[in-house]
Short mmCIF file of C-alpha atoms in Angstrom, two decimals:
data_model
loop_
_atom_site.label_atom_id
_atom_site.label_comp_id
_atom_site.label_asym_id
_atom_site.label_seq_id
_atom_site.Cartn_x
_atom_site.Cartn_y
_atom_site.Cartn_z
CA MET A 494 -24.76 -5.23 -4.68
CA LYS A 495 -27.78 -3.08 -3.72
CA ILE A 496 -27.32 0.39 -2.66
CA GLY A 497 -30.38 2.29 -0.98
CA ALA A 498 -31.17 5.94 0.08
CA PRO A 499 -33.76 6.07 2.73
CA LYS A 500 -35.75 9.28 3.66
CA GLU A 501 -33.81 11.82 5.95
CA ILE A 502 -35.73 12.36 8.89
CA PHE A 503 -34.01 15.18 10.37
CA ALA A 504 -36.20 17.87 10.87
CA GLY A 505 -36.67 20.35 7.65
CA GLU A 506 -34.26 18.33 5.54
CA ASN A 507 -35.51 17.78 2.20
CA ARG A 508 -32.44 17.04 0.54
CA VAL A 509 -31.85 13.18 -0.78
CA ALA A 510 -28.55 11.19 -1.19
CA MET A 511 -29.65 9.66 -4.39
CA THR A 512 -31.35 11.51 -7.52
CA PRO A 513 -32.64 9.71 -10.54
CA ASN A 514 -29.69 10.94 -12.45
CA SER A 515 -27.40 9.56 -10.09
CA ALA A 516 -29.06 6.28 -9.54
CA LYS A 517 -28.72 5.84 -13.84
CA ALA A 518 -24.77 6.27 -13.34
CA LEU A 519 -24.56 4.08 -10.26
CA GLN A 520 -26.33 1.43 -12.20
CA LYS A 521 -23.70 1.75 -15.12
CA LEU A 522 -21.12 1.00 -12.14
CA GLY A 523 -23.20 -2.33 -11.46
CA TYR A 524 -25.34 -1.25 -8.53
CA GLN A 525 -28.79 -2.21 -8.22
CA CYS A 526 -30.48 0.85 -6.74
CA LEU A 527 -33.21 1.15 -3.96
CA ILE A 528 -35.03 4.49 -2.44
CA GLU A 529 -37.38 4.53 0.21
CA THR A 530 -40.68 5.94 -0.95
CA GLY A 531 -41.28 9.63 -0.60
CA ALA A 532 -37.52 9.88 -0.18
CA GLY A 533 -37.07 12.73 -3.11
CA ALA A 534 -40.71 14.38 -2.40
CA GLY A 535 -38.55 17.26 -0.69
CA ALA A 536 -36.77 17.84 -3.86
CA ARG A 537 -39.26 17.49 -6.18
CA PHE A 538 -38.34 13.90 -7.49
CA SER A 539 -41.51 11.56 -7.36
CA ASP A 540 -41.52 7.79 -6.69
CA GLN A 541 -42.13 7.48 -10.68
CA ASP A 542 -39.40 9.31 -11.48
CA TYR A 543 -36.88 6.76 -9.57
CA LYS A 544 -39.00 3.93 -11.38
CA ASP A 545 -38.54 5.31 -14.56
CA ALA A 546 -34.75 5.55 -13.91
CA GLY A 547 -34.59 1.86 -13.06
CA VAL A 548 -34.72 2.26 -9.19
CA GLU A 549 -36.66 -0.04 -7.00
CA VAL A 550 -39.06 1.91 -4.69
CA VAL A 551 -39.04 0.49 -1.17
CA LYS A 552 -42.09 0.90 1.44
CA THR A 553 -40.27 1.55 4.36
CA ALA A 554 -36.96 2.44 5.95
CA ALA A 555 -36.62 -0.39 7.70
CA ALA A 556 -36.99 -2.56 4.55
CA LEU A 557 -34.55 -0.57 2.76
CA TRP A 558 -31.90 -1.00 5.34
CA LYS A 559 -32.47 -4.44 5.54
CA ALA A 560 -32.07 -4.98 1.82
CA ALA A 561 -29.21 -2.49 1.11
CA ASP A 562 -25.70 -3.54 1.27
CA ILE A 563 -24.72 0.04 0.98
CA VAL A 564 -26.83 3.08 2.31
CA VAL A 565 -26.33 6.42 1.32
CA LYS A 566 -27.35 9.37 3.23
CA VAL A 567 -27.49 13.17 3.67
CA ARG A 568 -27.44 13.86 7.33
CA PRO A 569 -25.39 11.78 10.00
CA LEU A 570 -27.86 9.02 11.63
CA ASN A 571 -30.35 11.00 13.66
CA SER A 572 -32.18 8.62 15.65
CA ALA A 573 -31.63 5.18 18.18
CA ALA A 574 -33.91 3.44 15.58
CA GLU A 575 -31.69 4.47 12.50
CA GLU A 576 -28.40 3.26 14.42
CA LYS A 577 -30.18 -0.17 15.38
CA ARG A 578 -30.77 -0.91 12.02
CA VAL A 579 -26.91 -0.66 10.77
CA ARG A 580 -25.65 -4.20 10.41
CA LYS A 581 -21.92 -5.43 10.46
CA GLY A 582 -20.25 -5.35 7.01
CA GLN A 583 -22.82 -2.72 5.93
CA LEU A 584 -21.23 0.29 4.18
CA VAL A 585 -22.63 3.70 5.26
CA ILE A 586 -22.01 6.87 3.31
CA SER A 587 -23.23 10.38 5.10
CA PHE A 588 -22.04 13.47 6.64
CA PHE A 589 -20.77 12.49 9.88
CA TYR A 590 -18.89 14.90 11.91
CA PRO A 591 -16.45 12.46 13.89
CA ALA A 592 -14.94 15.02 15.85
CA GLN A 593 -18.25 16.19 17.53
CA ASN A 594 -19.86 12.78 17.61
CA ALA A 595 -17.28 10.62 19.34
CA GLU A 596 -19.97 8.64 21.18
CA GLN A 597 -21.93 7.84 17.73
CA LEU A 598 -18.40 6.92 16.16
CA GLU A 599 -18.08 4.11 19.10
CA ARG A 600 -21.68 2.69 18.57
CA MET A 601 -20.72 2.37 14.53
CA LYS A 602 -17.65 0.64 15.47
CA ASP A 603 -19.25 -1.63 17.85
CA ALA A 604 -22.04 -2.15 14.97
CA GLY A 605 -19.31 -3.46 12.80
CA ALA A 606 -20.24 -0.82 10.14
CA ASN A 607 -17.45 0.53 7.35
CA TYR A 608 -18.70 4.33 7.71
CA ILE A 609 -17.50 7.00 5.12
CA ALA A 610 -18.13 10.33 6.17
CA MET A 611 -18.30 12.83 3.54
CA ASP A 612 -17.26 15.75 5.48
CA MET A 613 -14.17 14.24 6.05
CA VAL A 614 -12.94 13.74 2.20
CA PRO A 615 -9.70 15.32 1.93
CA ARG A 616 -8.92 18.78 0.31
CA ILE A 617 -6.73 17.33 -2.52
CA SER A 618 -6.73 18.11 -6.29
CA ARG A 619 -8.12 14.65 -7.28
CA ALA A 620 -10.91 14.70 -4.38
CA GLN A 621 -12.59 17.79 -5.74
CA LYS A 622 -15.27 15.58 -7.61
CA MET A 623 -16.29 14.23 -4.12
CA ASP A 624 -16.01 17.68 -1.73
CA ALA A 625 -19.58 17.57 -0.37
CA LEU A 626 -18.67 20.51 1.87
CA SER A 627 -17.70 22.40 -1.02
CA SER A 628 -20.82 21.67 -2.70
CA MET A 629 -22.77 22.50 -0.22
CA ALA A 630 -21.28 25.79 0.60
CA ASN A 631 -21.52 27.22 -2.94
CA ILE A 632 -25.35 26.69 -2.61
CA ALA A 633 -25.31 28.15 1.02
CA GLY A 634 -23.42 31.33 -0.30
CA TYR A 635 -25.77 31.83 -3.36
CA ARG A 636 -28.73 31.18 -0.93
CA ALA A 637 -27.63 33.48 1.52
CA VAL A 638 -27.82 36.48 -0.93
CA ILE A 639 -31.15 35.52 -1.97
CA GLU A 640 -32.29 35.45 1.38
CA ALA A 641 -30.87 38.85 2.12
CA SER A 642 -32.37 40.40 -1.00
CA ASN A 643 -35.79 39.13 0.25
CA ASN A 644 -35.48 40.76 3.44
CA PHE A 645 -33.83 44.06 2.27
CA GLY A 646 -36.54 45.69 0.75
CA ARG A 647 -34.45 47.92 -1.68
CA PHE A 648 -32.63 47.41 -4.99
CA PHE A 649 -29.37 45.79 -5.23
CA THR A 650 -28.00 47.52 -8.30
CA GLY A 651 -27.95 51.43 -8.64
CA GLN A 652 -30.33 52.92 -10.54
CA VAL A 653 -31.08 56.58 -12.23
CA THR A 654 -34.90 57.24 -12.85
CA ALA A 655 -37.18 60.33 -13.32
CA ALA A 656 -38.32 59.64 -9.97
CA GLY A 657 -34.85 60.05 -8.55
CA LYS A 658 -31.34 58.27 -7.83
CA VAL A 659 -31.28 55.13 -6.18
CA PRO A 660 -28.01 53.90 -4.69
CA PRO A 661 -26.75 50.18 -4.99
CA ALA A 662 -26.64 48.32 -1.91
CA ARG A 663 -23.54 47.91 0.05
CA VAL A 664 -22.74 44.11 1.05
CA LEU A 665 -19.84 43.13 3.09
CA VAL A 666 -18.98 39.38 3.03
CA VAL A 667 -17.12 38.29 5.88
CA GLY A 668 -14.95 35.23 5.01
CA ALA A 669 -13.73 34.29 1.21
CA GLY A 670 -14.10 30.19 1.09
CA VAL A 671 -16.09 28.36 -0.91
CA ALA A 672 -19.34 30.02 0.30
CA GLY A 673 -18.21 33.20 0.53
CA LEU A 674 -16.94 33.38 -3.22
CA ALA A 675 -20.04 32.32 -3.92
CA ALA A 676 -22.22 35.10 -1.99
CA ILE A 677 -19.68 37.52 -3.69
CA GLY A 678 -20.69 36.34 -7.03
CA ALA A 679 -24.40 36.30 -6.50
CA ALA A 680 -24.05 40.05 -4.72
CA THR A 681 -21.94 41.40 -7.51
CA SER A 682 -24.07 39.94 -10.23
CA LEU A 683 -27.46 41.75 -8.49
CA GLY A 684 -25.37 45.07 -9.07
CA ALA A 685 -24.36 45.42 -5.46
CA MET A 686 -21.31 47.35 -4.29
CA THR A 687 -19.48 44.06 -2.74
CA PHE A 688 -16.81 44.25 -0.25
CA ALA A 689 -14.83 41.01 1.11
CA PHE A 690 -12.57 40.34 4.00
CA ASP A 691 -10.57 37.47 4.57
CA VAL A 692 -7.44 36.54 7.03
CA ARG A 693 -5.73 35.13 4.01
CA PRO A 694 -4.15 37.85 1.84
CA GLU A 695 -3.83 35.46 -0.77
CA VAL A 696 -7.45 35.49 -1.86
CA ALA A 697 -7.58 39.02 -2.50
CA GLU A 698 -6.78 38.63 -6.23
CA GLN A 699 -9.69 36.27 -6.43
CA ILE A 700 -12.02 38.54 -4.81
CA GLU A 701 -11.12 41.57 -7.15
CA SER A 702 -11.19 39.23 -10.14
CA MET A 703 -15.12 39.05 -9.13
CA GLY A 704 -15.65 42.74 -9.28
CA ALA A 705 -15.48 42.81 -5.07
CA GLU A 706 -13.34 45.15 -3.07
CA PHE A 707 -11.05 43.59 -0.77
CA VAL A 708 -10.94 44.85 2.68
CA TYR A 709 -7.24 45.18 3.91
CA LEU A 710 -6.02 45.54 7.48
CA ASP A 711 -2.94 47.57 8.49
CA PHE A 712 -1.53 44.63 10.03
CA GLU A 713 1.60 42.82 9.55
CA GLU A 714 0.06 39.63 10.52
CA THR A 715 -1.77 39.53 7.68
CA GLN A 716 0.87 38.70 5.50
CA GLN A 717 1.55 35.41 7.42
CA ASP A 718 -1.99 34.33 8.27
CA GLY A 719 -2.20 31.87 5.50
CA ALA A 720 -4.49 28.60 5.02
CA ALA A 721 -4.20 26.18 7.79
CA THR A 722 -4.01 22.41 6.78
CA GLY A 723 -7.10 21.14 4.36
CA GLY A 724 -7.90 24.46 2.89
CA TYR A 725 -9.32 26.48 5.78
CA ALA A 726 -8.42 29.64 7.41
CA ALA A 727 -5.99 29.60 10.30
CA PRO A 728 -7.01 31.03 14.03
CA SER A 729 -6.02 34.70 14.31
CA SER A 730 -3.98 35.85 17.41
CA PRO A 731 -5.68 38.23 19.76
CA GLU A 732 -3.91 41.32 18.50
CA PHE A 733 -5.02 40.37 14.64
CA ARG A 734 -8.38 39.83 16.09
CA GLU A 735 -8.93 43.37 17.79
CA LYS A 736 -7.47 45.05 14.55
CA GLN A 737 -9.95 42.86 12.59
CA LEU A 738 -12.96 43.97 15.01
CA GLU A 739 -11.74 47.43 14.76
CA LYS A 740 -11.95 47.58 11.04
CA PHE A 741 -15.41 46.06 11.26
CA ARG A 742 -16.99 48.70 13.81
CA GLU A 743 -15.67 50.88 11.11
CA LEU A 744 -17.55 49.66 8.45
CA ALA A 745 -20.60 48.64 10.25
CA PRO A 746 -22.56 51.95 9.72
CA SER A 747 -21.92 52.05 5.94
CA MET A 748 -23.06 48.52 5.17
CA ASP A 749 -26.39 47.38 4.23
CA ILE A 750 -25.78 43.68 4.13
CA VAL A 751 -23.45 41.65 5.86
CA ILE A 752 -22.97 37.82 5.11
CA THR A 753 -20.80 36.21 7.49
CA THR A 754 -19.26 32.88 6.57
CA ALA A 755 -16.17 32.08 9.19
CA LEU A 756 -16.27 28.58 10.34
CA ILE A 757 -13.76 25.95 10.60
CA PRO A 758 -15.18 22.16 10.73
CA GLY A 759 -15.00 20.77 14.06
CA ARG A 760 -14.72 24.35 16.32
CA ASP A 761 -17.20 26.97 17.22
CA ALA A 762 -17.60 30.02 14.95
CA PRO A 763 -15.65 32.80 16.03
CA LYS A 764 -17.59 35.96 16.99
CA LEU A 765 -16.92 38.73 14.15
CA TRP A 766 -19.93 41.07 14.23
CA THR A 767 -20.65 41.99 17.88
CA LYS A 768 -23.51 43.54 19.46
CA ASP A 769 -22.17 47.14 19.26
CA MET A 770 -21.61 46.61 15.46
CA VAL A 771 -25.34 45.62 14.95
CA GLU A 772 -26.36 49.01 16.76
CA ALA A 773 -24.45 50.62 14.56
CA MET A 774 -26.08 49.51 11.44
CA LYS A 775 -29.04 51.40 9.68
CA PRO A 776 -32.34 50.38 10.07
CA GLY A 777 -33.62 48.10 7.27
CA SER A 778 -30.15 46.44 7.47
CA VAL A 779 -29.63 42.64 6.87
CA ILE A 780 -27.28 40.06 8.71
CA VAL A 781 -27.04 36.57 7.14
CA ASP A 782 -25.00 34.37 9.55
CA LEU A 783 -24.04 31.05 7.67
CA ALA A 784 -22.02 29.89 10.71
CA ALA A 785 -25.09 29.81 13.01
CA GLU A 786 -25.34 26.09 13.29
CA ARG A 787 -21.77 26.38 15.33
CA GLY A 788 -22.83 29.43 17.25
CA GLY A 789 -22.75 32.25 14.64
CA ASN A 790 -20.39 34.52 13.93
CA CYS A 791 -22.65 37.57 15.28
CA ASP A 792 -23.35 37.91 18.77
CA LEU A 793 -27.23 38.15 18.41
CA THR A 794 -27.72 35.36 15.78
CA VAL A 795 -30.67 32.75 17.01
CA PRO A 796 -29.89 29.25 15.05
CA ASP A 797 -32.71 28.24 12.77
CA GLU A 798 -34.50 31.61 13.40
CA LYS A 799 -34.96 35.12 11.65
CA ILE A 800 -34.95 38.00 14.36
CA GLU A 801 -34.75 41.92 14.28
CA THR A 802 -33.13 44.10 16.66
CA GLU A 803 -34.59 47.07 18.27
CA ASN A 804 -32.94 49.25 15.79
CA GLY A 805 -34.39 47.74 13.00
CA VAL A 806 -31.68 45.24 11.84
CA THR A 807 -32.90 41.77 10.54
CA ILE A 808 -30.37 38.75 11.59
CA ILE A 809 -31.20 35.61 9.53
CA GLY A 810 -29.58 32.22 11.53
CA TYR A 811 -31.06 29.70 9.21
CA THR A 812 -28.97 26.39 9.19
CA ASP A 813 -30.78 24.55 6.21
CA PHE A 814 -29.69 26.92 3.21
CA PRO A 815 -28.76 24.05 1.11
CA SER A 816 -32.06 22.38 1.85
CA ARG A 817 -33.96 25.33 0.56
CA MET A 818 -32.80 24.57 -2.68
CA ALA A 819 -33.31 20.83 -1.98
CA ALA A 820 -33.39 19.90 -5.83
CA GLN A 821 -30.07 21.59 -6.50
CA ALA A 822 -28.42 20.57 -3.76
CA SER A 823 -29.48 16.88 -3.75
CA GLU A 824 -28.08 16.73 -7.52
CA LEU A 825 -24.63 18.10 -6.34
CA TYR A 826 -24.83 15.88 -3.58
CA ALA A 827 -25.92 12.51 -5.32
CA THR A 828 -23.02 13.63 -7.65
CA ASN A 829 -20.50 13.46 -4.95
CA ILE A 830 -21.50 10.02 -3.80
CA ARG A 831 -21.62 8.83 -7.28
CA HIS A 832 -18.13 9.99 -7.92
CA MET A 833 -17.00 8.14 -4.37
CA MET A 834 -18.70 4.94 -5.82
CA SER A 835 -16.76 5.26 -8.79
CA ASP A 836 -13.52 5.17 -6.72
CA LEU A 837 -14.58 2.50 -4.46
CA THR A 838 -15.68 0.15 -7.48
CA PRO A 839 -12.70 0.21 -10.17
CA GLU A 840 -13.61 -2.79 -11.73
CA LYS A 841 -17.24 -1.14 -12.29
CA ASP A 842 -18.98 -4.53 -11.20
CA GLY A 843 -20.98 -3.59 -8.62
CA ASN A 844 -18.64 -4.64 -5.78
CA PRO A 845 -16.88 -1.96 -3.63
CA VAL A 846 -13.27 -2.32 -2.74
CA GLN A 847 -12.62 -0.10 0.22
CA ASN A 848 -8.69 0.41 -0.44
CA MET A 849 -7.20 1.82 2.57
CA GLU A 850 -4.23 2.85 0.88
CA ASP A 851 -6.05 5.18 -1.08
CA ASP A 852 -5.63 8.76 0.36
CA VAL A 853 -9.32 9.85 -0.37
CA ILE A 854 -10.96 6.65 0.86
CA ARG A 855 -8.77 6.21 3.94
CA GLY A 856 -9.26 9.91 4.75
CA ALA A 857 -13.14 9.83 4.44
CA THR A 858 -13.42 6.28 6.15
CA VAL A 859 -14.14 6.82 10.00
CA THR A 860 -14.79 3.15 10.85
CA PHE A 861 -13.91 0.10 9.37
CA ASP A 862 -13.64 -3.60 9.99
CA GLY A 863 -14.72 -3.09 13.55
CA ALA A 864 -12.35 -0.17 14.21
CA VAL A 865 -12.23 3.43 14.66
CA THR A 866 -9.97 5.10 11.83
CA PHE A 867 -10.86 8.60 12.98
CA PRO A 868 -8.55 10.54 12.63
CA PRO A 869 -6.70 9.63 9.12
CA PRO A 870 -2.85 10.08 8.79
CA PRO A 871 -2.18 13.06 6.46
CA PRO A 872 -2.51 12.54 2.95
CA LYS A 873 0.80 11.39 1.20
CA ILE A 874 -0.27 13.71 -1.78
CA ARG A 875 0.35 17.17 -0.97
CA ALA A 876 -1.86 19.56 -2.18
CA ILE A 877 0.65 22.05 -3.54
CA ALA A 878 3.95 20.44 -4.98
CA ALA A 879 7.28 21.47 -3.63
CA ALA A 880 8.88 24.30 -5.71
CA LYS A 881 11.75 23.49 -8.30
CA PRO A 882 15.31 24.35 -6.94
CA LYS A 883 16.02 27.96 -8.48
CA LEU A 884 19.21 27.74 -10.71
CA PRO A 885 21.64 30.72 -9.87
CA GLU A 886 21.30 33.56 -11.92
CA LYS A 887 23.74 34.23 -14.53
CA THR A 888 25.91 37.08 -14.73
CA ALA A 889 25.71 40.15 -17.41
CA GLU A 890 28.77 38.64 -19.03
CA GLU A 891 27.49 34.98 -18.88
CA LYS A 892 24.32 36.41 -20.57
CA ALA A 893 26.08 38.05 -23.28
CA ALA A 894 28.32 35.06 -24.33
CA ASP A 895 25.38 33.11 -24.38
CA ALA A 896 23.67 35.51 -26.87
CA ALA A 897 26.64 35.64 -29.11
CA ALA A 898 26.86 31.95 -29.10
CA LYS A 899 23.22 31.83 -30.11
CA ALA A 900 23.77 34.33 -32.97
CA ARG A 901 27.05 32.63 -34.39
CA ALA A 902 24.92 29.36 -34.50
CA GLN A 903 22.19 31.30 -36.25
CA GLY A 904 24.60 32.90 -38.69
CA ARG A 905 26.19 29.39 -39.72
CA GLN A 906 22.54 27.84 -39.91
CA GLN A 907 21.52 30.80 -42.46
CA ILE A 908 24.97 30.06 -44.05
CA GLY A 909 24.37 26.87 -44.58
CA LEU A 910 20.91 27.36 -46.17
CA LEU A 911 22.42 29.74 -48.53
CA VAL A 912 25.03 27.36 -49.83
CA VAL A 913 22.63 24.35 -50.22
CA GLY A 914 20.19 26.76 -51.95
CA GLY A 915 22.49 28.04 -54.47
CA LEU A 916 24.00 24.41 -55.43
CA LEU A 917 20.30 23.71 -55.96
CA MET A 918 19.84 26.57 -58.35
CA LEU A 919 23.11 25.49 -60.58
CA LEU A 920 21.89 22.18 -60.60
CA ILE A 921 18.30 23.37 -62.02
CA GLY A 922 20.14 26.03 -64.06
CA VAL A 923 21.96 23.26 -66.15
CA TYR A 924 18.87 21.71 -67.56
CA ALA A 925 16.29 24.74 -67.19
CA PRO A 926 16.04 27.39 -69.84
CA ALA A 927 17.35 31.06 -69.06
CA SER A 928 13.78 32.49 -68.53
CA PHE A 929 12.57 29.95 -66.31
CA MET A 930 15.61 30.65 -64.23
CA GLN A 931 15.21 34.49 -63.97
CA HIS A 932 11.92 34.03 -62.27
CA PHE A 933 12.88 30.87 -60.27
CA ILE A 934 15.78 32.64 -58.79
CA VAL A 935 13.12 35.74 -57.63
CA PHE A 936 10.70 32.91 -56.20
CA ALA A 937 13.67 31.42 -54.23
CA LEU A 938 14.88 34.89 -53.07
CA ALA A 939 11.23 35.68 -51.91
CA VAL A 940 10.53 32.50 -50.13
CA PHE A 941 13.97 33.03 -48.31
CA VAL A 942 13.16 36.48 -47.10
CA GLY A 943 9.46 35.61 -46.30
CA PHE A 944 10.47 32.84 -44.44
CA GLN A 945 13.24 34.79 -42.39
CA VAL A 946 10.30 37.55 -41.51
CA ILE A 947 7.86 35.20 -40.56
CA TRP A 948 10.24 33.41 -38.39
CA GLY A 949 11.30 36.27 -36.24
CA VAL A 950 7.47 36.69 -35.33
CA ALA A 951 6.25 35.84 -32.06
CA HIS A 952 4.03 32.70 -32.14
CA SER A 953 1.04 34.68 -30.20
CA LEU A 954 1.21 37.03 -33.41
CA HIS A 955 1.15 34.17 -36.16
CA THR A 956 -2.77 34.45 -36.40
CA PRO A 957 -3.14 37.82 -36.89
CA LEU A 958 -0.36 37.80 -39.37
CA MET A 959 -2.34 35.38 -41.34
CA ALA A 960 -5.09 37.67 -42.03
CA VAL A 961 -2.85 40.39 -42.81
CA THR A 962 -1.13 38.48 -45.45
CA ASN A 963 -4.33 38.48 -47.53
CA ALA A 964 -2.78 41.32 -49.47
CA ILE A 965 -0.08 39.84 -50.54
CA SER A 966 -1.84 36.44 -51.27
CA GLY A 967 -4.04 38.80 -53.43
CA ILE A 968 -0.73 39.89 -55.09
CA ILE A 969 0.19 36.24 -56.05
CA ILE A 970 -2.95 34.91 -56.97
CA LEU A 971 -3.40 37.86 -59.58
CA GLY A 972 -0.16 37.32 -60.83
CA ALA A 973 -0.45 33.52 -61.35
CA LEU A 974 -3.64 34.36 -63.00
CA LEU A 975 -1.75 36.23 -65.92
CA GLN A 976 0.44 33.41 -66.35
CA LEU A 977 -2.37 30.63 -66.81
CA GLY A 978 -2.16 31.25 -70.67
CA ASN A 979 1.48 31.25 -71.07
CA SER A 980 2.42 28.45 -73.75
CA SER A 981 4.73 26.83 -71.43
CA VAL A 982 3.21 23.69 -69.85
CA LEU A 983 5.40 24.02 -66.87
CA VAL A 984 4.36 27.62 -66.24
CA VAL A 985 0.72 27.02 -66.29
CA ILE A 986 1.22 24.16 -63.71
CA LEU A 987 3.04 26.43 -61.42
CA ALA A 988 0.55 28.92 -61.85
CA ALA A 989 -2.39 26.96 -61.16
CA VAL A 990 -0.58 25.29 -58.01
CA SER A 991 0.10 29.22 -56.94
CA VAL A 992 -3.50 30.19 -57.45
CA LEU A 993 -4.80 26.88 -55.31
CA ILE A 994 -2.03 27.64 -52.39
CA ALA A 995 -3.02 31.59 -52.40
CA SER A 996 -6.78 30.65 -52.44
CA ILE A 997 -6.50 28.54 -49.52
CA ASN A 998 -4.58 31.01 -47.73
CA ILE A 999 -6.97 34.03 -48.42
CA VAL A 1000 -10.09 31.79 -47.32
CA GLY A 1001 -8.40 30.76 -44.22
CA GLY A 1002 -7.19 34.20 -43.40
CA PHE A 1003 -10.67 35.68 -43.80
CA MET A 1004 -12.15 32.65 -41.44
CA VAL A 1005 -9.34 33.53 -38.79
CA THR A 1006 -10.11 37.21 -39.07
CA ARG A 1007 -13.73 36.62 -38.73
CA ARG A 1008 -13.40 34.50 -35.63
CA MET A 1009 -11.07 36.90 -33.92
CA LEU A 1010 -13.40 39.57 -34.65
CA GLN A 1011 -16.04 37.67 -33.10
CA MET A 1012 -13.87 37.05 -29.62
CA PHE A 1013 -14.46 40.82 -29.12
CA GLN A 1014 -18.23 41.24 -29.78
CA LYS A 1015 -20.98 40.68 -27.01
CA SER A 1016 -23.11 37.84 -27.85
#
């Protein structure tokens, strides 16, 4: 079958749903790839790049829609002309937002299209490779910091120079989802003093591990405001919201940059940064509102525009952050598409199988065989496995009895080994000379004692222990070298074996020690 990617007609959209790299992977699945001429220009992919990857370049969108059995896009169908090109049985894959586009959903049903919405991919472990929302949010979070730094006009990192001391920028990230964590990582790496807030207290550890400071609220509900179904934050109560806004008013005068990321798909963005908070910020401060597409988290945000308030605060309300990094965004989105096609093509024969029993495919499918399949049923596979039943804790008497039984078993095992070793020595002593037996008894005792010592060492210490035993191996190899000139052939053979084994231990010990030291060296 043929899979094609038309040029995006949404104003300012530079991304493309198929890149030369993803096309090569799709061809391995058995598909013939088509691209509309100029479709990748905004992401710096030329028609020649596609031709070199084995992709057929089609002159017009109409010709591509007519030839392709599967059409992949970034944005939802954006015009009546695009919708009219959809034919019965054609598979279309793109963002769709079915909850907000109920009328278009009905039109796709009437057209007989099998439509997969990339924004509806369920958030389960197996579907992470197809999670286009997370891929784009990651880019948006990073780009938000870059836009903020471009408009901030000062260093992010603190500096001490002969001309004076420059304090680090103070950055507040509201919302610690994928976009928020990406923003935290970028701001921290630039040297800013980063603060972050989220209604889910369980993300505090993630935030602090990235070098940021989690903003806590003195409010009991934070202990129960977990993630809602699908991995997004649950809506907060009015009492919690008031406490949250109170905390933000306290922080506003001291923050240089505020990045808001609070948005749940299908809902309007909650207002978290009010007009009075903007008025309390210092001149030159910057607010980047990643929720501008759904009204914005800031009261003064203007979608798709950058404005400056009367008190000199810049508010950025762009809605195309991923498109501003079109090459990277296209590669990630095209990879999400390629993974979706891989699941749809289990035989790798170029024939998609839309298995509606598959949680991922069923969850992302919004129309199928002339019927609307949105909303999907809950995934059969839970994101978090049920906890194993906890066994009742043993009493102190039971623990002592178990320890005693274990000690008795170890004692019986050691006695057994000693008995077997003694019988073996007696058997050897019948035939071996007395001089040999003296050395052999010392050897056997050394092996037994060494085994008991090593066996009691924790497994995590075995590697450093190997490096420490180089000294013991040196003593062994020295003694063996002295015995190589002995008149007894047996003694010479044993000495040679000892030299070999001790040499291996010494060389290995030094190699392990070197690798351990390299772990603590900066590259």
